[in-house]
XYZ file of C-alpha atoms in Angstrom:
435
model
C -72.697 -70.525 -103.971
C -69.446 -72.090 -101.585
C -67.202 -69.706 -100.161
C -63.751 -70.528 -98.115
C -66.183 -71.412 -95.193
C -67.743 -73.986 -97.298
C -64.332 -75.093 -97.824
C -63.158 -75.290 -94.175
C -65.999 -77.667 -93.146
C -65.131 -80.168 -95.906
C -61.544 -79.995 -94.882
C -63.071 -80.197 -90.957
C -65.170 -82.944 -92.204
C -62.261 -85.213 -93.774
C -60.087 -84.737 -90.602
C -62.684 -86.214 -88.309
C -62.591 -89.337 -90.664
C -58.580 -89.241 -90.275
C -58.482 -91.080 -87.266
C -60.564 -94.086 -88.807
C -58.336 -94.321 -91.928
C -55.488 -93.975 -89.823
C -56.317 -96.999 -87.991
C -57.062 -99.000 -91.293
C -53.623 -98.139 -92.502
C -51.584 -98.071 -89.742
C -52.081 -99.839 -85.937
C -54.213 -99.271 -83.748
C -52.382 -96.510 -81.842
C -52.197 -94.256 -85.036
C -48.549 -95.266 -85.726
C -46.817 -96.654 -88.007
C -44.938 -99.665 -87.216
C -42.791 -101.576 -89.304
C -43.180 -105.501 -89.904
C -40.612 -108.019 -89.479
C -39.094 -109.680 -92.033
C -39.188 -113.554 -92.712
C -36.178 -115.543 -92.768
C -36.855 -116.460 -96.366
C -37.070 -113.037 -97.472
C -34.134 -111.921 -95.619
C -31.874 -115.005 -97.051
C -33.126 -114.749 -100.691
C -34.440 -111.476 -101.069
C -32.209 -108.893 -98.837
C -29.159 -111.104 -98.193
C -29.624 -113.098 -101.679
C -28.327 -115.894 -100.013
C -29.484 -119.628 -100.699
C -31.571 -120.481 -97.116
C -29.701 -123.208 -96.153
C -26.561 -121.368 -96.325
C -28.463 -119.142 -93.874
C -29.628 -121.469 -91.358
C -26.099 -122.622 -91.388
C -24.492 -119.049 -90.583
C -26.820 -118.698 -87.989
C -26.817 -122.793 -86.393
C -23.011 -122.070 -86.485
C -22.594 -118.740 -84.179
C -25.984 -118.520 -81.102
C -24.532 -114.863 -81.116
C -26.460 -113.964 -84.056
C -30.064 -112.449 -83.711
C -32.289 -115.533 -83.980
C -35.478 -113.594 -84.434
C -38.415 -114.395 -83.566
C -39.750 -117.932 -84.073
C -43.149 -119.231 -85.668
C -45.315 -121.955 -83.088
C -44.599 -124.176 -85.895
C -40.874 -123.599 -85.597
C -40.540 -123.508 -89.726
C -40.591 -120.046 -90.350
C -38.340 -117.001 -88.468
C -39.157 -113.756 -88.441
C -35.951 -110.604 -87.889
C -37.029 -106.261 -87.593
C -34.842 -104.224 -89.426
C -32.087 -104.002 -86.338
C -31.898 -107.594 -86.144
C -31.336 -107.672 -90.097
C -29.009 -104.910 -89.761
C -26.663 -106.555 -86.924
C -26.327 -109.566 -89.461
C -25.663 -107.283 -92.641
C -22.584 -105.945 -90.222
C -21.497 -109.387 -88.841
C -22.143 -112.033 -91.431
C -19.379 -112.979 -94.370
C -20.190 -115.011 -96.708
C -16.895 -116.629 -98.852
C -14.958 -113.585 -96.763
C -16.812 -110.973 -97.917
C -19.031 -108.157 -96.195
C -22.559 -107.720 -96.412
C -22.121 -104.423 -96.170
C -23.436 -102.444 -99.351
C -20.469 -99.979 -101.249
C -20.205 -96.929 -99.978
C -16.475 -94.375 -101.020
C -15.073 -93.212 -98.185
C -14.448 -89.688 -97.561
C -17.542 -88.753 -99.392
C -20.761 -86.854 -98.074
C -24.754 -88.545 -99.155
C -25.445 -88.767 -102.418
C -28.780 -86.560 -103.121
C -31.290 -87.500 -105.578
C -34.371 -85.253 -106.499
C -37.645 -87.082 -107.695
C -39.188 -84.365 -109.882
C -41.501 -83.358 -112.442
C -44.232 -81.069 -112.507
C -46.686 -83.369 -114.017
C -49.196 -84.623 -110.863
C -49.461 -88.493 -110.756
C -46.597 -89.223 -112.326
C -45.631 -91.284 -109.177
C -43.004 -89.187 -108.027
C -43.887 -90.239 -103.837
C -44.268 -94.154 -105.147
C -40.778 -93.851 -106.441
C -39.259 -92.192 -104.281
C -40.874 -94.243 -100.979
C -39.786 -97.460 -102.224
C -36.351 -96.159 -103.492
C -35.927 -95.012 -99.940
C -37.468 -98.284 -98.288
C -35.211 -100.517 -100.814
C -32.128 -98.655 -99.974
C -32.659 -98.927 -96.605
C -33.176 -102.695 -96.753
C -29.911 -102.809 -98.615
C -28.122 -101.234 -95.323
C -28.240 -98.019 -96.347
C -29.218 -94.631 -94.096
C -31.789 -92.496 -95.527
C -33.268 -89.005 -94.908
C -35.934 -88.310 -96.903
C -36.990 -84.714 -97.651
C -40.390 -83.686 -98.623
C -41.329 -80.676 -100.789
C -44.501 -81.242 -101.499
C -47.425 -79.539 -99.491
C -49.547 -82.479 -100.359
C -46.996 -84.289 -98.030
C -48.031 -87.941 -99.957
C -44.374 -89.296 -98.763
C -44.742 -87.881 -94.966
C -48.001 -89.551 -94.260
C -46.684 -92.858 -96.277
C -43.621 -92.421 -93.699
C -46.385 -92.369 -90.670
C -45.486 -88.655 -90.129
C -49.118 -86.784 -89.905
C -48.618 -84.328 -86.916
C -46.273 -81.932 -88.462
C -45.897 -78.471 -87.710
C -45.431 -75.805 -90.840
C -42.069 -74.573 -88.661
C -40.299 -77.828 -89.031
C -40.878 -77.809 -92.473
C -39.080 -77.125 -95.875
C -40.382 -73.592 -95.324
C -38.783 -73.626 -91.757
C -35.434 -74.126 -93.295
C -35.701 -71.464 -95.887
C -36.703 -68.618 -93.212
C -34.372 -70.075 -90.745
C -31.784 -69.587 -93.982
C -33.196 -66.410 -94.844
C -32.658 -64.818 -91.445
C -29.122 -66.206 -90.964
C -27.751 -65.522 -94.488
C -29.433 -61.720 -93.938
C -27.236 -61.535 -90.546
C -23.998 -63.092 -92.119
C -24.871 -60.394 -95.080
C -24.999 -57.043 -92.585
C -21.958 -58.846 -90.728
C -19.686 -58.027 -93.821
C -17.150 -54.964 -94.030
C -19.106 -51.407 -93.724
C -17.958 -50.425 -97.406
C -16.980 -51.982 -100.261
C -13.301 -51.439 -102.252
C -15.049 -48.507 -103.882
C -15.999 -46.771 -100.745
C -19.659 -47.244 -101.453
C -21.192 -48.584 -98.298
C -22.606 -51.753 -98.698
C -26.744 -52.362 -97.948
C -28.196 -53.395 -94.435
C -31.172 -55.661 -95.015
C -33.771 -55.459 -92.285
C -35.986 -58.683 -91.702
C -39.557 -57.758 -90.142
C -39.888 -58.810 -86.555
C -42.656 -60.773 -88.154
C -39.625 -63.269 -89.305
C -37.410 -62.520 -86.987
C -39.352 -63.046 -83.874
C -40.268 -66.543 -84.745
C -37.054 -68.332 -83.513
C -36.652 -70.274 -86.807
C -32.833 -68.665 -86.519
C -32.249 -70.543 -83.289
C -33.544 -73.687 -84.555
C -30.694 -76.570 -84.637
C -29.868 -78.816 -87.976
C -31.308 -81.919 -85.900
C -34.893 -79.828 -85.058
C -36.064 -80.265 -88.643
C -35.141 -83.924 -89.180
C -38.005 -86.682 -87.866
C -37.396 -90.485 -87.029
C -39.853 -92.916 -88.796
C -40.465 -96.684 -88.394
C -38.012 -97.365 -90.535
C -34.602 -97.436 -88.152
C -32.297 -96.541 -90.518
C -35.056 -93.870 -92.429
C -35.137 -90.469 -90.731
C -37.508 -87.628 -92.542
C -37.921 -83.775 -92.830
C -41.667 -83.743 -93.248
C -44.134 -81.465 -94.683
C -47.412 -80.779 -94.711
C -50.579 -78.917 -96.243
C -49.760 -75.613 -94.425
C -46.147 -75.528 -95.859
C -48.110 -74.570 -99.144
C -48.015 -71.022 -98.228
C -43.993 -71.169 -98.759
C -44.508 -70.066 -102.185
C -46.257 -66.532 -101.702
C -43.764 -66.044 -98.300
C -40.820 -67.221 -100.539
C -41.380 -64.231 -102.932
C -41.652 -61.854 -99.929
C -38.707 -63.042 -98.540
C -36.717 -62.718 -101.685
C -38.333 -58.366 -101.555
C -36.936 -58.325 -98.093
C -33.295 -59.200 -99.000
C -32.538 -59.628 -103.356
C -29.703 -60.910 -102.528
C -30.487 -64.137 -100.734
C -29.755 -66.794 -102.564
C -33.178 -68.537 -101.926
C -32.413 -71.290 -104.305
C -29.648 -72.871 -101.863
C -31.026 -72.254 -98.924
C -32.077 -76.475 -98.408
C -28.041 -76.818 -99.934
C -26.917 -75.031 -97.383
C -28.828 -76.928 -94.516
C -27.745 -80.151 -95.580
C -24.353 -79.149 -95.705
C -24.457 -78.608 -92.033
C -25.194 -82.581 -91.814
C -22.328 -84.629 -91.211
C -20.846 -86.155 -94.035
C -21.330 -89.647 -92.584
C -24.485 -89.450 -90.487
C -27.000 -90.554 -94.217
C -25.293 -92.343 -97.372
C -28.999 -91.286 -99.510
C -30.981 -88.191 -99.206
C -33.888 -88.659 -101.102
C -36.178 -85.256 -102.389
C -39.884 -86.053 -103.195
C -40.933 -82.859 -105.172
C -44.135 -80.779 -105.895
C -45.855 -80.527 -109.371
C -44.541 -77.420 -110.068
C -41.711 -75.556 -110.674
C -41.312 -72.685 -107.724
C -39.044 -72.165 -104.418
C -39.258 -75.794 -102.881
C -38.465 -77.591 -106.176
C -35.917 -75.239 -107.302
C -34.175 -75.847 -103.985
C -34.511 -79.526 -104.011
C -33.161 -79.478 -107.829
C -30.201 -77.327 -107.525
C -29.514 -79.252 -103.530
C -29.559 -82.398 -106.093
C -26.666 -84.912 -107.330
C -28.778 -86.948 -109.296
C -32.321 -85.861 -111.206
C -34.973 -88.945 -111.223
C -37.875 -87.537 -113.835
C -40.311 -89.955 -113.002
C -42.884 -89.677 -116.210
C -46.594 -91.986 -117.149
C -46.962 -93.942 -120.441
C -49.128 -91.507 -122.188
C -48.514 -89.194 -124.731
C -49.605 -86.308 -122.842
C -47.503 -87.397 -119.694
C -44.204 -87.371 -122.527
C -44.913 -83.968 -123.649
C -45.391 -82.602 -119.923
C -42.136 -84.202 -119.011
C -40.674 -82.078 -122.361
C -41.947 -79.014 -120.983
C -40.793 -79.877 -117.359
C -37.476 -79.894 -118.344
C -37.344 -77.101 -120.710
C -38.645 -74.702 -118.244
C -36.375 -76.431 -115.682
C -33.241 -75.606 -118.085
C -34.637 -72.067 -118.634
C -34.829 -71.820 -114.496
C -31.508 -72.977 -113.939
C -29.794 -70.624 -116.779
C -31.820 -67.766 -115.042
C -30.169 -68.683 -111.866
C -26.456 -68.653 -113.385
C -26.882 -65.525 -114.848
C -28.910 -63.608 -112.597
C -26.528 -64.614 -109.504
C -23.452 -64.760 -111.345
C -21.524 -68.002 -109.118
C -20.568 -64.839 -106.513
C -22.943 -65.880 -103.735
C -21.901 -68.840 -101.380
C -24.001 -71.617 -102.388
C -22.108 -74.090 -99.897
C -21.158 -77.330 -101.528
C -23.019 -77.282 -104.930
C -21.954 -74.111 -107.351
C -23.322 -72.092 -110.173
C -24.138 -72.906 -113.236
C -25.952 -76.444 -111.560
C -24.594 -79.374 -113.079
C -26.284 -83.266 -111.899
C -23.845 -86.411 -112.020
C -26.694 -88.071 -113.747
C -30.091 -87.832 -114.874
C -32.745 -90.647 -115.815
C -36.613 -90.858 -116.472
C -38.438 -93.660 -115.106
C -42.048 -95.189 -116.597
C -44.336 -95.564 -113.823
C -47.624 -97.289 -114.552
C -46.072 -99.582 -116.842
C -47.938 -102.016 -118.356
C -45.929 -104.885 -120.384
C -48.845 -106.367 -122.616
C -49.899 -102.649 -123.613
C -49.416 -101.868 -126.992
C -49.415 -98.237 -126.291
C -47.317 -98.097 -123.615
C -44.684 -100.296 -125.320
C -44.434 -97.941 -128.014
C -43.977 -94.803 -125.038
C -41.478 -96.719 -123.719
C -39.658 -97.129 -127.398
C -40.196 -93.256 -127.638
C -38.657 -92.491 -124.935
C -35.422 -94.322 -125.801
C -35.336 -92.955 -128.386
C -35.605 -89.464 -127.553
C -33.650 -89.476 -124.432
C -31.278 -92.401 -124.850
C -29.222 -93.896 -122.238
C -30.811 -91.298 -119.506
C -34.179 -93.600 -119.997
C -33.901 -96.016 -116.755
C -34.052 -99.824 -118.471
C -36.649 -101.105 -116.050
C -40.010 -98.749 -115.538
C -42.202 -99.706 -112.220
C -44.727 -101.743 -113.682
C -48.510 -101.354 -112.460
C -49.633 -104.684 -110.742
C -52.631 -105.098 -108.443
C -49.992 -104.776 -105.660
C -48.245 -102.028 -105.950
C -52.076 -100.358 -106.527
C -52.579 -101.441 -103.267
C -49.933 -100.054 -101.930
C -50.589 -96.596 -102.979
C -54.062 -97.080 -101.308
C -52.824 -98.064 -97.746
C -49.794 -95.267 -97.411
C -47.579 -98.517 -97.654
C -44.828 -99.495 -99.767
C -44.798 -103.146 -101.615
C -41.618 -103.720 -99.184
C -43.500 -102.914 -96.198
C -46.821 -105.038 -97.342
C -47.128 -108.606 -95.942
C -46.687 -111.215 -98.436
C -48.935 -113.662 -96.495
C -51.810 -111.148 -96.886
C -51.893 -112.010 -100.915
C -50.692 -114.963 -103.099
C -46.788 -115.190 -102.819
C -46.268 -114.596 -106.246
C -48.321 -111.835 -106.591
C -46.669 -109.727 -104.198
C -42.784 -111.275 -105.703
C -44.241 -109.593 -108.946
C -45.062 -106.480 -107.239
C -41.400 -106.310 -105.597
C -39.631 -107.668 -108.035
C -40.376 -104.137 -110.204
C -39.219 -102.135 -107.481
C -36.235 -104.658 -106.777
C -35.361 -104.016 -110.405
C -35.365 -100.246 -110.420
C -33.872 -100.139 -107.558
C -30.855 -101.906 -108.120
C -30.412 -99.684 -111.697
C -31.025 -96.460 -109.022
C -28.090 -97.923 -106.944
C -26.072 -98.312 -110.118
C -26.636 -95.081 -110.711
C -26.197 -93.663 -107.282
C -22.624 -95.038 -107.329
C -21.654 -93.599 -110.549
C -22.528 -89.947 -109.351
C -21.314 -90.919 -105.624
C -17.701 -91.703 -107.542
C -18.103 -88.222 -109.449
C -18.668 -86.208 -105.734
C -15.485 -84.341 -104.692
C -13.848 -86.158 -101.039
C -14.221 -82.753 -99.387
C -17.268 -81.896 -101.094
């Protein structure tokens, strides 16, 4: 018979061997560090430039980060700032680098969800945040999920539960209590309104005090900041449904709304959610915090009719939530009843040459339509690889595989991506200039 303390030494076990695996994924120190980028791939692949044009741009002004050079002198090699600072001061024919971007509007947010596990909700979302970032834009990633797939993936391992999801929602819980006992003694009735007392237990942890910048984590990615999680932040669940005893009328659901609203509306363009399996406190936060709903889904039958019931008992959440709250609690800038600029389902795992999962993909068309993303994230030997080394295909050297292996292998993810941009433009254009 096992009991929790046969439990505990496995999980003491497997953190002894973190260190090791650590050091096979990321460098030596235990950090991750981000490669540089090859003139070739920065010409044709970021810029999508013709090379020569390139070498011309940069022969023509010495100002320009030169990079670093190979012994050979063929080959140059630029980090992410020095790609950057040529995104900002290269034209080409007149025209910026720069990727769109309204003015006058805040991020765009876009939830990865679905309550069906290995659906490759953290592989989409990590390369939708790496590819974004390599088209100049700034990304802050939130994770949801205890598992914390996308926080380790990021290099983020030494996370404390405070500086968490959870964090936020008791550091909203304790705030929107105090703004709540702050209100006029009595109501237009006379009836005297309800003080709501938090347990020092809360209260005493300084998660109140905590500042909007406290929760939000650089990565090696300079223009990819993070609010991690980890496995302790599983317990927000169980405290979420105390919390909600303590005070009923906390709107718990917009508690992560409400924190990002205190971000300037300039300081990210993307703020990508990577959700748990399930449908609780952290997802329903990330959902209704959401612009745009990415249902990430396999290309199996039983993965289709999980994605069904994830968004029926998604609907039946979010009706709950109109009615049961009514639209009369401050939600900050997203209302009641939630509506998304635009929802899609992407395959993941896609084969081509599989019979079966053609005709998945031709089901799903035809259920769902236009919301059924034109180019799934096919399953090559690369992006497998990937997923086993916490890396994305973006940050994976192509010299370490046959060229064309790893174009394959980006060239899915290229492809999505630029239909996710598409679609992150559309809802950007439907966002409100003050919202």
């Amino acid at each position: 018979m096992y009991t929790h303390e046969d439990l505990n030494n496995l999980r003491n076990q497997s953190l002894k061997l973190q260190g090791w695996i650590r050091q096979q994924t990321f460098s030596p120190q235990m950090e991750k560090t981000l490669r540089r980028f090859s003139s070739w791939e920065v010409s044709e692949l970021i810029f999508e430039l013709n090379q020569s044009t390139f070498r011309g741009k940069l022969a023509a002004d010495p100002t320009l980060p030169g990079g670093e050079v190979e012994p050979d002198g063929r080959q140059r090699w630029f980090s992410l700032e020095e790609v950057n600072e040529l995104r900002r001061r290269l034209k080409v024919n007149r025209k910026s680098l720069m990727p769109p971007r309204p003015a006058g509007k805040r991020a765009v947010r876009a939830a990865v969800a679905n309550f069906k596990g290995g659906a490759g909700k953290s592989t989409v979302a990590l390369h939708l945040a790496h590819a974004a970032a390599l088209d100049g834009y700034r990304v802050l990633v939130v994770d949801f999920d205890p598992q914390a797939t996308l926080s380790h993936s990021m290099g983020l391992t030494d996370v404390a539960e405070d500086y968490t999801v959870w964090g936020i929602m008791a550091r909203d819980l304790i705030r929107e209590t105090e703004r709540m006992n702050n209100r006029s003694a009595a109501a237009e009735s006379g009836t005297a309104l309800p003080r709501r007392q938090l347990p020092a237990s809360i209260t005493g942890m300084g998660l109140g005090d905590l500042r909007v910048g406290d929760f939000i984590k650089p990565t090696s990615w300079s223009t990819i900041d993070a609010i991690p999680s980890c496995a302790n932040a599983a317990f927000v669940e169980f405290a979420s449904a105390q919390y909600r005893h303590l005070n009923p009328e906390w709107s718990f659901f917009a508690a992560v709304s409400r924190y990002l609203d205190q971000i300037p509306d300039d300081a990210y363009d993307l703020i990508l959610f990577d959700c748990p399996p399930a449908i609780g406190y952290q997802s329903m936060n990330a959902v209704f915090a959401a612009d745009m709903l990415y249902i990430p889904s396999g290309p199996g039958y039983w993965e289709y009719d999980s994605t069904t019931s994830f968004i029926g008992q998604l609907a039946e959440a979010l009706e709950d939530l109109a009615h049961g709250f009514n639209g009369t609690l401050p939600t900050g800038k997203i209302g009641l009843p939630k509506a998304f600029a635009e929802i899609r389902f992407v395959l993941t795992r896609y084969e081509p040459g599989n019979a079966l999962h053609q005709a998945m993909f031709d089901a799903f068309r035809k259920v769902f339509g236009e919301h059924v993303a034109e180019h799934p994230v096919e399953m090559t030997r690369a992006v497998e690889q990937s997923g086993r080394f916490l890396n994305s295909v973006y940050e994976m050297d192509y010299r370490d595989m046959t060229r064309e292996t790893w174009r394959r292998a980006r060239g899915t993810f290229d492809n999505a991506y630029r239909e996710f941009r598409t679609v992150m433009l559309s809802a950007w254009g439907q966002l409100e200039d003050d919202a």
